[in-house]
Short mmCIF file of C-alpha atoms and ligand atoms in Angstrom, two decimals:
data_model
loop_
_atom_site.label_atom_id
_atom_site.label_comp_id
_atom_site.label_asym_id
_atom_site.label_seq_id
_atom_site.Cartn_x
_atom_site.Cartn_y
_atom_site.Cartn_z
CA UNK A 201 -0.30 -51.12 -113.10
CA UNK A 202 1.04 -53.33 -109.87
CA UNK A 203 3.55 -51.15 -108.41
CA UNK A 204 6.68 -53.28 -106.97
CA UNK A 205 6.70 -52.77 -103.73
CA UNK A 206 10.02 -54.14 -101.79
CA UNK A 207 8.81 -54.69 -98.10
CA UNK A 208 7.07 -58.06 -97.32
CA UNK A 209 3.86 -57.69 -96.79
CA UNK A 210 1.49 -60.45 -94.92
CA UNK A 211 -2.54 -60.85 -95.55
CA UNK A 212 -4.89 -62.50 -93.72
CA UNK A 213 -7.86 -63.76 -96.28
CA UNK A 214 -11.19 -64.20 -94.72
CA UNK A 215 -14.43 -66.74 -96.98
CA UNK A 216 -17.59 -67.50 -95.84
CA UNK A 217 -19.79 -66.94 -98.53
CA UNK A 218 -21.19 -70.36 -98.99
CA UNK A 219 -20.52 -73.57 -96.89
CA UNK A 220 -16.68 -73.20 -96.40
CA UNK A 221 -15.24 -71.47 -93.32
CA UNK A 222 -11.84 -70.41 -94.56
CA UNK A 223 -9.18 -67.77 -93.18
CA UNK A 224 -5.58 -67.98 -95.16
CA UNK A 225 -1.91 -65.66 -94.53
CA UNK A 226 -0.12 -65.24 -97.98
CA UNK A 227 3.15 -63.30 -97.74
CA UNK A 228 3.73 -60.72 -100.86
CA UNK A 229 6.68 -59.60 -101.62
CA UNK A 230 6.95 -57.37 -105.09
CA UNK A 231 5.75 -59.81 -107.43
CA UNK A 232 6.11 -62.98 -105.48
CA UNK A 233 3.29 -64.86 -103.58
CA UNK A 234 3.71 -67.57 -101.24
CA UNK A 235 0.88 -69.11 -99.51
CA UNK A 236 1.47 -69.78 -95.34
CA UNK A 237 -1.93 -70.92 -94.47
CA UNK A 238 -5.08 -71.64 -96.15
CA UNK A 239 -7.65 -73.40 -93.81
CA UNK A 240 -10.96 -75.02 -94.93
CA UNK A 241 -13.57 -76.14 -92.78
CA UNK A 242 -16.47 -77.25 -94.70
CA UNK A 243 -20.09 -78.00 -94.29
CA UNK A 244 -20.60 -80.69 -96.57
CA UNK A 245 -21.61 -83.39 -93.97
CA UNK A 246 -23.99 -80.94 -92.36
CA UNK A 247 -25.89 -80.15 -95.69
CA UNK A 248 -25.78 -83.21 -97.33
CA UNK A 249 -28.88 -84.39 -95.64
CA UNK A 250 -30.96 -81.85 -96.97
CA UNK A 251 -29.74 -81.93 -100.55
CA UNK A 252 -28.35 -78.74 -100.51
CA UNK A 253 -27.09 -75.66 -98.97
CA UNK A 254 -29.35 -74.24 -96.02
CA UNK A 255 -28.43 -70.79 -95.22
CA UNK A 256 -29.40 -70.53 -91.72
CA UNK A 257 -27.45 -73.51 -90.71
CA UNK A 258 -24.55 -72.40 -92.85
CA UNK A 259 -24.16 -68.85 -91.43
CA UNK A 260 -24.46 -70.63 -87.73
CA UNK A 261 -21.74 -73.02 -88.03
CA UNK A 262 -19.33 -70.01 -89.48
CA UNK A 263 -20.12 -68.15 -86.42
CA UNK A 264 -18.90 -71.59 -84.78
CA UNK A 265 -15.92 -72.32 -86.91
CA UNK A 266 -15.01 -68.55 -87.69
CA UNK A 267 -12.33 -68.29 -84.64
CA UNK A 268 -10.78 -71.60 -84.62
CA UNK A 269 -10.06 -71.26 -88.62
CA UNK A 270 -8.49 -67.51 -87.82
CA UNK A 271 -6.22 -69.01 -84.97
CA UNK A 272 -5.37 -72.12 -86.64
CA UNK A 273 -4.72 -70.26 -90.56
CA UNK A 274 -2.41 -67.57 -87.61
CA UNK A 275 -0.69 -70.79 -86.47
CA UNK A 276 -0.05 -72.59 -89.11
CA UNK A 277 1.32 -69.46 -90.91
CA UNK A 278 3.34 -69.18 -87.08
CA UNK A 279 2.31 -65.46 -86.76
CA UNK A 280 0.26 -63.53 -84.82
CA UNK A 281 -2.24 -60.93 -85.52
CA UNK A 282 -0.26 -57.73 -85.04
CA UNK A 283 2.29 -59.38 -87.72
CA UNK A 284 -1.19 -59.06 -90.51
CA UNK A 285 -0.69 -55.75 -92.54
CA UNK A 286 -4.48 -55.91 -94.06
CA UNK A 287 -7.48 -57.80 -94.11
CA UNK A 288 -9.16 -59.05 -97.38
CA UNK A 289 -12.49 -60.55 -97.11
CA UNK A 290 -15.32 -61.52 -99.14
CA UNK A 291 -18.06 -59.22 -99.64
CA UNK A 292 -20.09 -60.71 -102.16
CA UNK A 293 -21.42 -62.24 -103.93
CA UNK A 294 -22.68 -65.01 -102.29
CA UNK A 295 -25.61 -65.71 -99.20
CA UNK A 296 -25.97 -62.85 -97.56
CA UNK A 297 -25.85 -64.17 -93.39
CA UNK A 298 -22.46 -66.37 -94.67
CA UNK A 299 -20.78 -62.96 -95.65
CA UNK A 300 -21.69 -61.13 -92.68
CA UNK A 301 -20.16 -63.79 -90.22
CA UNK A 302 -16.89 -63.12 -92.24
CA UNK A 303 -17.05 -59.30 -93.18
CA UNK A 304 -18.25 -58.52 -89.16
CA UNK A 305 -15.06 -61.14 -88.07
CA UNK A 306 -12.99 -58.99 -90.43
CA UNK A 307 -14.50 -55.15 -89.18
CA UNK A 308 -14.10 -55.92 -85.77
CA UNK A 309 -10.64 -57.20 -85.96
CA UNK A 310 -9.32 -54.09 -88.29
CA UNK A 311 -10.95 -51.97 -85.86
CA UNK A 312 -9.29 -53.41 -82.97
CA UNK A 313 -5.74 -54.16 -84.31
CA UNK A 314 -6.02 -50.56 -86.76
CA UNK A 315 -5.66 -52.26 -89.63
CA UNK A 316 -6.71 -51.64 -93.48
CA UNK A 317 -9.57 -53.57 -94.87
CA UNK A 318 -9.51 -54.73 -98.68
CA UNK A 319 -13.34 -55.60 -99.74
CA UNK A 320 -12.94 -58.70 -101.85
CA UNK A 321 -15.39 -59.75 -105.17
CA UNK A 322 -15.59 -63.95 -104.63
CA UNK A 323 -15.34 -64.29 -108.46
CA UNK A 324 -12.20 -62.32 -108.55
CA UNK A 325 -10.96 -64.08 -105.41
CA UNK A 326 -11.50 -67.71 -108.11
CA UNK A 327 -9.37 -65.52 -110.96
CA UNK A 328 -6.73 -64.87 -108.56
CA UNK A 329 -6.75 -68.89 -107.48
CA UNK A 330 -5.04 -69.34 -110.77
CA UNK A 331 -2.06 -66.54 -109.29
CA UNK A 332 -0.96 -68.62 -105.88
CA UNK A 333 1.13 -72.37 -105.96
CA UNK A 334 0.68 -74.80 -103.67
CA UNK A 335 4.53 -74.95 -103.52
CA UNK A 336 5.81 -73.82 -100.33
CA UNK A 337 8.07 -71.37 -102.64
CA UNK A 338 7.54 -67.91 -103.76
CA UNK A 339 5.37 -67.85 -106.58
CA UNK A 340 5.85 -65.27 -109.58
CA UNK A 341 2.39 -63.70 -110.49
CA UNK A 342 1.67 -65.36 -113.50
CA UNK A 343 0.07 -65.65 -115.98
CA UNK A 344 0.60 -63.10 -118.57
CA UNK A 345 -1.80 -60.66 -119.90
CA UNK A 346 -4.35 -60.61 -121.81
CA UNK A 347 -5.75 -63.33 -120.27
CA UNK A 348 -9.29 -64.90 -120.45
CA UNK A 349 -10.85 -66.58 -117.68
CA UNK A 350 -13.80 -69.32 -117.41
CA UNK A 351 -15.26 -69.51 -113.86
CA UNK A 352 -17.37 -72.01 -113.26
CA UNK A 353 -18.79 -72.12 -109.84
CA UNK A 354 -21.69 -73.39 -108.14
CA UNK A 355 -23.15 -70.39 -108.21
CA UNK A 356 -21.34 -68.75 -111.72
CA UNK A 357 -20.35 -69.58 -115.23
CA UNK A 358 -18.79 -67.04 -117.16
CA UNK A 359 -15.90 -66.23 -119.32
CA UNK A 360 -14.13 -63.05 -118.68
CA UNK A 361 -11.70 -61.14 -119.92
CA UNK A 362 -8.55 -59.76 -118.14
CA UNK A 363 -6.09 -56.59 -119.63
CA UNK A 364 -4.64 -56.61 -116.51
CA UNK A 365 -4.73 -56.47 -112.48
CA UNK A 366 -8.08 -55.03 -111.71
CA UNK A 367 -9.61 -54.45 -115.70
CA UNK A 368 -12.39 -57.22 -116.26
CA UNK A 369 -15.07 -57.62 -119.47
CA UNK A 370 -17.70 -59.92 -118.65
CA UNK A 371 -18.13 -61.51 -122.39
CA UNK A 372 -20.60 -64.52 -121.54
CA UNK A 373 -22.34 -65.51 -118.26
CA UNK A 374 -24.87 -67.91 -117.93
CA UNK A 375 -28.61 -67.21 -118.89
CA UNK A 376 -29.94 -69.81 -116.16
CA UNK A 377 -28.47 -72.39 -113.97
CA UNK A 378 -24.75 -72.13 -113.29
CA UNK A 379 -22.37 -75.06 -114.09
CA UNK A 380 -22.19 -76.36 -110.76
CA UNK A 381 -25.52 -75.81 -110.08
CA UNK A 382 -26.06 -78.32 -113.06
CA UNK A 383 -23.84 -81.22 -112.16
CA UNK A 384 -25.81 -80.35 -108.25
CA UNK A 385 -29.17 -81.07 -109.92
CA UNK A 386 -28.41 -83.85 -111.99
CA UNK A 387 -26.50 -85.64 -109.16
CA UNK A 388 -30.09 -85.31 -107.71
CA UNK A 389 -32.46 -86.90 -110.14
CA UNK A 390 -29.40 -89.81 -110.54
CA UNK A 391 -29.60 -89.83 -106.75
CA UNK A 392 -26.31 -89.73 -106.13
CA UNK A 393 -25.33 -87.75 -102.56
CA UNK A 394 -24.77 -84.16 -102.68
CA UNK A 395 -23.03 -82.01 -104.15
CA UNK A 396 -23.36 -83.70 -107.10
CA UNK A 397 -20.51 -82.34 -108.64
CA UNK A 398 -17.82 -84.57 -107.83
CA UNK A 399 -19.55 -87.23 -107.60
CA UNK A 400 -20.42 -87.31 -111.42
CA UNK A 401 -17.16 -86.58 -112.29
CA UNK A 402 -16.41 -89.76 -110.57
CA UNK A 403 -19.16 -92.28 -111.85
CA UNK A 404 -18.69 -90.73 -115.05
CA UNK A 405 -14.92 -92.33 -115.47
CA UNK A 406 -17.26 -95.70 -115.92
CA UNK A 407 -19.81 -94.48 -118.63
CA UNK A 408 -19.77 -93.62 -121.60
CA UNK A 409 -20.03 -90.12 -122.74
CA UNK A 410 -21.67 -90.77 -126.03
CA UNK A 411 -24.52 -93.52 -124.64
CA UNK A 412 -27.03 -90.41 -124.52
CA UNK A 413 -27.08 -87.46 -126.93
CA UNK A 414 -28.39 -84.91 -124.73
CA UNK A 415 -28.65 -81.31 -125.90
CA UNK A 416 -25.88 -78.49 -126.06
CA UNK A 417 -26.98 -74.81 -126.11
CA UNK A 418 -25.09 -73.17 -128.42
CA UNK A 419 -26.96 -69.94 -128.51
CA UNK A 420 -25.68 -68.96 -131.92
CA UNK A 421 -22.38 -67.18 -131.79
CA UNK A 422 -23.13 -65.78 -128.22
CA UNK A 423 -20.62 -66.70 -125.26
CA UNK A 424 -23.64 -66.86 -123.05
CA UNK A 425 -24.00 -70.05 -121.79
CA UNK A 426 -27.44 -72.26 -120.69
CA UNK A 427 -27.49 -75.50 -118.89
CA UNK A 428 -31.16 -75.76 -117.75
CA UNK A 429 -32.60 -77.45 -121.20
CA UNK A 430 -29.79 -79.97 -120.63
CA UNK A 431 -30.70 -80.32 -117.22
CA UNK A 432 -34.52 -81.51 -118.20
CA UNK A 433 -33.46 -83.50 -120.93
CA UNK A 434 -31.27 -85.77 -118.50
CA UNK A 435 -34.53 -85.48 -116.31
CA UNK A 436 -37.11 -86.79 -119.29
CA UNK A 437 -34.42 -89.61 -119.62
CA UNK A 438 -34.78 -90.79 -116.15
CA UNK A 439 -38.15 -90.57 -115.92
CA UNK A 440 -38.42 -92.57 -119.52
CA UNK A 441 -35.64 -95.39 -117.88
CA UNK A 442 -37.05 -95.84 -114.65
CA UNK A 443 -40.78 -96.54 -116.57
CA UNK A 444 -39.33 -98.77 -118.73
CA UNK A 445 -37.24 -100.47 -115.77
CA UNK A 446 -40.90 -100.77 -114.20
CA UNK A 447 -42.41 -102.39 -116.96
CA UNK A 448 -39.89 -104.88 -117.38
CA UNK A 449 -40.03 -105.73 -113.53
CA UNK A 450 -43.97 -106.14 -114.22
CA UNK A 451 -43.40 -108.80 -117.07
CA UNK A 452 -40.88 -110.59 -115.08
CA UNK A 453 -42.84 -110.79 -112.03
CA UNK A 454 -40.44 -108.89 -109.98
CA UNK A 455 -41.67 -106.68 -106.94
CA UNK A 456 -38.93 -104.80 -104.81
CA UNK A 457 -37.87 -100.83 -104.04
CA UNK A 458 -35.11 -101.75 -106.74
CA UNK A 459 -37.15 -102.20 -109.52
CA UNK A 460 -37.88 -98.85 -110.38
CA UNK A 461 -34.06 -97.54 -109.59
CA UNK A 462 -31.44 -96.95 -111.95
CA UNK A 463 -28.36 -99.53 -112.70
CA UNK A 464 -25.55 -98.52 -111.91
CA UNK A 465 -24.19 -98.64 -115.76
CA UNK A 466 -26.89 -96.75 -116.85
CA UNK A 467 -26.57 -94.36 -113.78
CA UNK A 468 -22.62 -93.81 -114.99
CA UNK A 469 -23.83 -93.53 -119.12
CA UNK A 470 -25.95 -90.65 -117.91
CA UNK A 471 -23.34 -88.66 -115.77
CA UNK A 472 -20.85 -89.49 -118.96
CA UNK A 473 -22.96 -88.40 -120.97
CA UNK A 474 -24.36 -85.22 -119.51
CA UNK A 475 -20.65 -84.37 -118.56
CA UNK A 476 -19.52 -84.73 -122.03
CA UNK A 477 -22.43 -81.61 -123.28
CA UNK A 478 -21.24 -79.43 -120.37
CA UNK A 479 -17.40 -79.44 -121.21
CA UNK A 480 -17.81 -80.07 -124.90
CA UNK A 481 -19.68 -76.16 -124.73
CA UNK A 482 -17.81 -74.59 -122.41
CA UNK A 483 -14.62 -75.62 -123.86
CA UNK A 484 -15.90 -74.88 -127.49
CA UNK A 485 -17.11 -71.21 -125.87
CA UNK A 486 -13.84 -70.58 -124.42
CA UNK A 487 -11.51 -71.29 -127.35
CA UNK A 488 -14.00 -68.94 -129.55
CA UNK A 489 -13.53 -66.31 -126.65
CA UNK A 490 -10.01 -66.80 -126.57
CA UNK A 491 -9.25 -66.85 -130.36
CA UNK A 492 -11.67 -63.57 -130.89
CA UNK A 493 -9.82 -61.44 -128.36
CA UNK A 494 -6.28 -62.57 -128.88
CA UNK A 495 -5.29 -63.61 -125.66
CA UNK A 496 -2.19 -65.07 -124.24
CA UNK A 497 -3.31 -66.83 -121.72
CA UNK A 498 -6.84 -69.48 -120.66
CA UNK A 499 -6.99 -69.87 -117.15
CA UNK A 500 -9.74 -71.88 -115.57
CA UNK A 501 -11.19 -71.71 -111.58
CA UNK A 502 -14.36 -72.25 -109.77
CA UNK A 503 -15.16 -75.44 -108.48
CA UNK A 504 -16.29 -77.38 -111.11
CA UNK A 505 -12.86 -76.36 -112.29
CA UNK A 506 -11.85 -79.56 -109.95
CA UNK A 507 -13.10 -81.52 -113.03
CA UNK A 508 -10.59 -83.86 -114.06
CA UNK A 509 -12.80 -84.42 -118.25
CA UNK A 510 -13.05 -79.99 -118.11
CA UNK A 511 -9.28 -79.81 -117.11
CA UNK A 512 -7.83 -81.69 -119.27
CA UNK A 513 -10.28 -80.95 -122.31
CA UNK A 514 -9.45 -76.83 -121.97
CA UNK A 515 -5.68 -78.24 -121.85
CA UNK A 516 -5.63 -80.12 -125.01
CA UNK A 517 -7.67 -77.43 -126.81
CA UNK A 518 -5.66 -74.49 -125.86
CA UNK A 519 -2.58 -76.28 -126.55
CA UNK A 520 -3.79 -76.67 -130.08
CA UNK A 521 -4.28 -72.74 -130.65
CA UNK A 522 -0.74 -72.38 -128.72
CA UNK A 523 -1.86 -70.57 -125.81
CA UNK A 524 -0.67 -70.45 -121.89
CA UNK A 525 -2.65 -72.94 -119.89
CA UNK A 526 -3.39 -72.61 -116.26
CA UNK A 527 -5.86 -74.32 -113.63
CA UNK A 528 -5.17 -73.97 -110.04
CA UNK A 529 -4.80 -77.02 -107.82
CA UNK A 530 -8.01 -78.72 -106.95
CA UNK A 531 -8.21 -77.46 -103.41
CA UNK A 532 -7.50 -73.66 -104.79
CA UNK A 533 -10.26 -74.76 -107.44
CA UNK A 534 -13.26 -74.59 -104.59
CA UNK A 535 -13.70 -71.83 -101.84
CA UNK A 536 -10.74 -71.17 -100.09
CA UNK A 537 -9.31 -67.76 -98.62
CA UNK A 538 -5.94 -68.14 -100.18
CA UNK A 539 -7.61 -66.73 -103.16
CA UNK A 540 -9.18 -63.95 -101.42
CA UNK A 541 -6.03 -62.74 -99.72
CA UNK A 542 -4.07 -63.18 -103.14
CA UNK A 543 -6.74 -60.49 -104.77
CA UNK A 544 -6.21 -58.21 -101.36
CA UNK A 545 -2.44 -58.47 -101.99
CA UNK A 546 -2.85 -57.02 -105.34
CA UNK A 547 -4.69 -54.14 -104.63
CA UNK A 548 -2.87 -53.65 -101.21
CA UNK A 549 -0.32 -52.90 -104.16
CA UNK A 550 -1.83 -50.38 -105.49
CA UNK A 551 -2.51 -48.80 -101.76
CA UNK A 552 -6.54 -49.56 -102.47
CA UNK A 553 -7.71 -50.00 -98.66
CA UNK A 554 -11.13 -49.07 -97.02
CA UNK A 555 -11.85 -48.21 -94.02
CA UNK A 556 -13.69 -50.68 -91.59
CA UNK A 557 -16.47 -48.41 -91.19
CA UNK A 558 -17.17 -48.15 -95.06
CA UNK A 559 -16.97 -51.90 -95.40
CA UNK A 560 -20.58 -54.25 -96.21
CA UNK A 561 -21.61 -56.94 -97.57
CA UNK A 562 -22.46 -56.11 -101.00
CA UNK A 563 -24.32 -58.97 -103.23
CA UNK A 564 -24.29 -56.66 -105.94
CA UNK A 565 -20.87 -56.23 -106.21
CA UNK A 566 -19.48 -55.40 -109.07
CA UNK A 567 -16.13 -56.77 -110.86
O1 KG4 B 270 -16.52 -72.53 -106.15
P1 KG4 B 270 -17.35 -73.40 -105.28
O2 KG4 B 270 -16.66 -74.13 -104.15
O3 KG4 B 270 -18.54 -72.61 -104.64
C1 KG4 B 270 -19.22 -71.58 -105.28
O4 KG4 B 270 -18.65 -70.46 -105.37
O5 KG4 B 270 -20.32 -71.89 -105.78
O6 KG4 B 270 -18.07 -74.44 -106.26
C2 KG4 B 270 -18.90 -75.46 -105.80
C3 KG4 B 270 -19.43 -76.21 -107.01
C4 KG4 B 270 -20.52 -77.21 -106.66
O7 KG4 B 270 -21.60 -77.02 -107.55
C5 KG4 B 270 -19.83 -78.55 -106.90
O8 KG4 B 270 -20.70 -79.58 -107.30
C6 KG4 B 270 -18.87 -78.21 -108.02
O9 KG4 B 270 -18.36 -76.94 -107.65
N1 KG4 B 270 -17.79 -79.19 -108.11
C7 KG4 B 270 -17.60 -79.98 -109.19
C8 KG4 B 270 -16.49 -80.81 -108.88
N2 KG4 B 270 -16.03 -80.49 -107.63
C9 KG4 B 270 -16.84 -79.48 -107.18
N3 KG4 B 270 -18.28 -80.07 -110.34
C10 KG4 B 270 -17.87 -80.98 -111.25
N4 KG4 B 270 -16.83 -81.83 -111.03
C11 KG4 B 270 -16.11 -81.77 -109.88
N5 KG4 B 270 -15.09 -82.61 -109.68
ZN1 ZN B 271 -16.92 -69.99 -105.13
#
């Protein structure tokens, strides 16, 4: 139970556990959020050439960018350290030298200013995206109990249940690849620049979804979820196109690099179309989940929440079985440390602070 405090009470997030610098202030006050600060500095440009994430570099540039994001997040917020009551950050899961940048950042300011740490889960840090506004107002802490939660992440997919602050059931994860990690490999093999993720989304609006009938694990009546025989198929089709794209260059006489590359049309057919399996089953999943346990509410987070076709699928469909929707706003949907204070604000409720000696990175840690 979230007891109602009265005095305001100001938390300084702290995320580095992938490719995004972040440090927020939120400002609680009983059952009110408001969000004074959430700054991003991402990686993207710096990874992009390699195709994907490269720890090393990522956990150098947060040692870089780990300062300037805490003073600017203290600016913008107009509030200086001493003002911070606690300290949420992120202590798995996630790489482990990204954490440490931000959980050593975090020990060594607690230690020097005295204050409490609050050791943050990142998936519970996307749940509690879908608990802060944008809105420069006060937020009430919605939504309402029980609720049931799909995040789908680059690095997670599952659908979890919520009773209330702090009381999760894991009832599907993934078996494989995660979501993201999907839409990241198949922006690969349709060369498209990394991460994939939004850049399907945004070919896709050209295709269309039903040009290729690739597979959908269903896995019986399970709420586990699989993307990697999906992934292959969309691979076999390439492979098949680009022959046949070869061949035809051969007949006609035509040698250039371009002859054995994708169209663009067929390049936006297969993002459509891939697209379409991954929201068609984790929409389908989530309803089932959400109908079985007799929720209120469907909230969605994660990046791939930033999905405009997953977004407004989960919409329609829980509208149809009359439930609450929510989905944070696309720049909550990604890693951020808004989120991360908003979960240290609810357990700073409940008086649950550790010490900054007992505080580690944890990739094991548990929900
Ligand atoms: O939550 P996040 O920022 O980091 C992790 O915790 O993993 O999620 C990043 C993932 C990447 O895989 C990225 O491709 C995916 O979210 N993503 C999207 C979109 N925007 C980001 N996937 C599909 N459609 C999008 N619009
Ligand atoms: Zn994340």
């Amino acid at each position: 139970m979230l007891i109602c405090y009265t005095k305001l009470m100001k938390i300084l997030g702290i995320e580095t556990s992938c490719d995004e610098t972040s440090c927020a202030v939120i400002e609680g006050k009983g059952k009110k959020i408001k969000i004074l600060s959430n700054i991003i500095s991402s990686q993207i440009n710096l990874h992009k050439k390699y195709g994907g994430v490269v720890p090393e570099l990522a956990a150098r540039v947060h040692i870089e960018n780990i300062i300037p994001a805490l003073k600017a997040s203290l600016n913008e917020a107009k509030l200086g350290l001493k003002d911070i009551d606690a300290i949420a950050v992120t202590c798995g899961p996630g790489l482990l030298v990204s954490l440490l940048i931000g959980v050593n950042t975090a020990k060594s300011l607690a230690y020097a200013l005295k204050k409490p740490i609050i050791p943050i889960n990142h998936i519970e840090g996307h749940i509690y995206a879908n608990f802060v506004s944008l809105n420069h107002k006060s937020q009430i802490l919605n939504p309402k109990f029980p609720l049931l939660c799909l995040v789908v992440s680059g690095g997670h997919t599952s659908l979890i249940l919520m009773k209330n602050h702090g009381f999760y059931k894991i009832l599907g994860q993934t078996l494989d690849d995660a979501a993201g990690e999907a839409f990241d490999k198949v922006g690969n093999l349709l060369e498209l620049p990394y991460p994939g993720g939004p850049w399907i989304s945004k070919v896709a609006q050209k295709g269309n979804p039903q040009k290729y009938n690739f597979p959908r694990a269903w896995l019986g009546e399970s709420l586990d979820f699989s993307f990697s025989g999906l992934k292959t198929a969309v691979l076999y089709e390439v492979r098949k196109l680009k022959i046949e794209n070869s061949k035809c260059s051969v007949r006609l006489k035509i040698s250039s690099p371009k002859a054995n590359k994708l169209k663009i049309g067929t390049i936006s057919d297969l993002a459509a179309s891939f697209q379409e399996a991954v929201v068609e089953v984790l929409v389908e999943k989530t309803i089932k989940a959400a109908k079985d346990n007799k929720v209120t509410s469907i909230c969605l987070s994660g990046g791939v929440a930033a999905n405009d076709a997953l977004r407004n699928r989960l919409k329609e469909n829980t509208k149809d079985i009359k439930k609450e929707f929510y989905v944070p706003g696309k720049i909550l949907c990604t890693d951020n440390a808004a989120m991360i204070a908003c979960v240290g604000y609810s357990h700073a409720l409940k008086k649950d602070f550790t010490h900054w000696q007992k505080v580690n990175v944890d990739l094991d840690i548990k929900l």
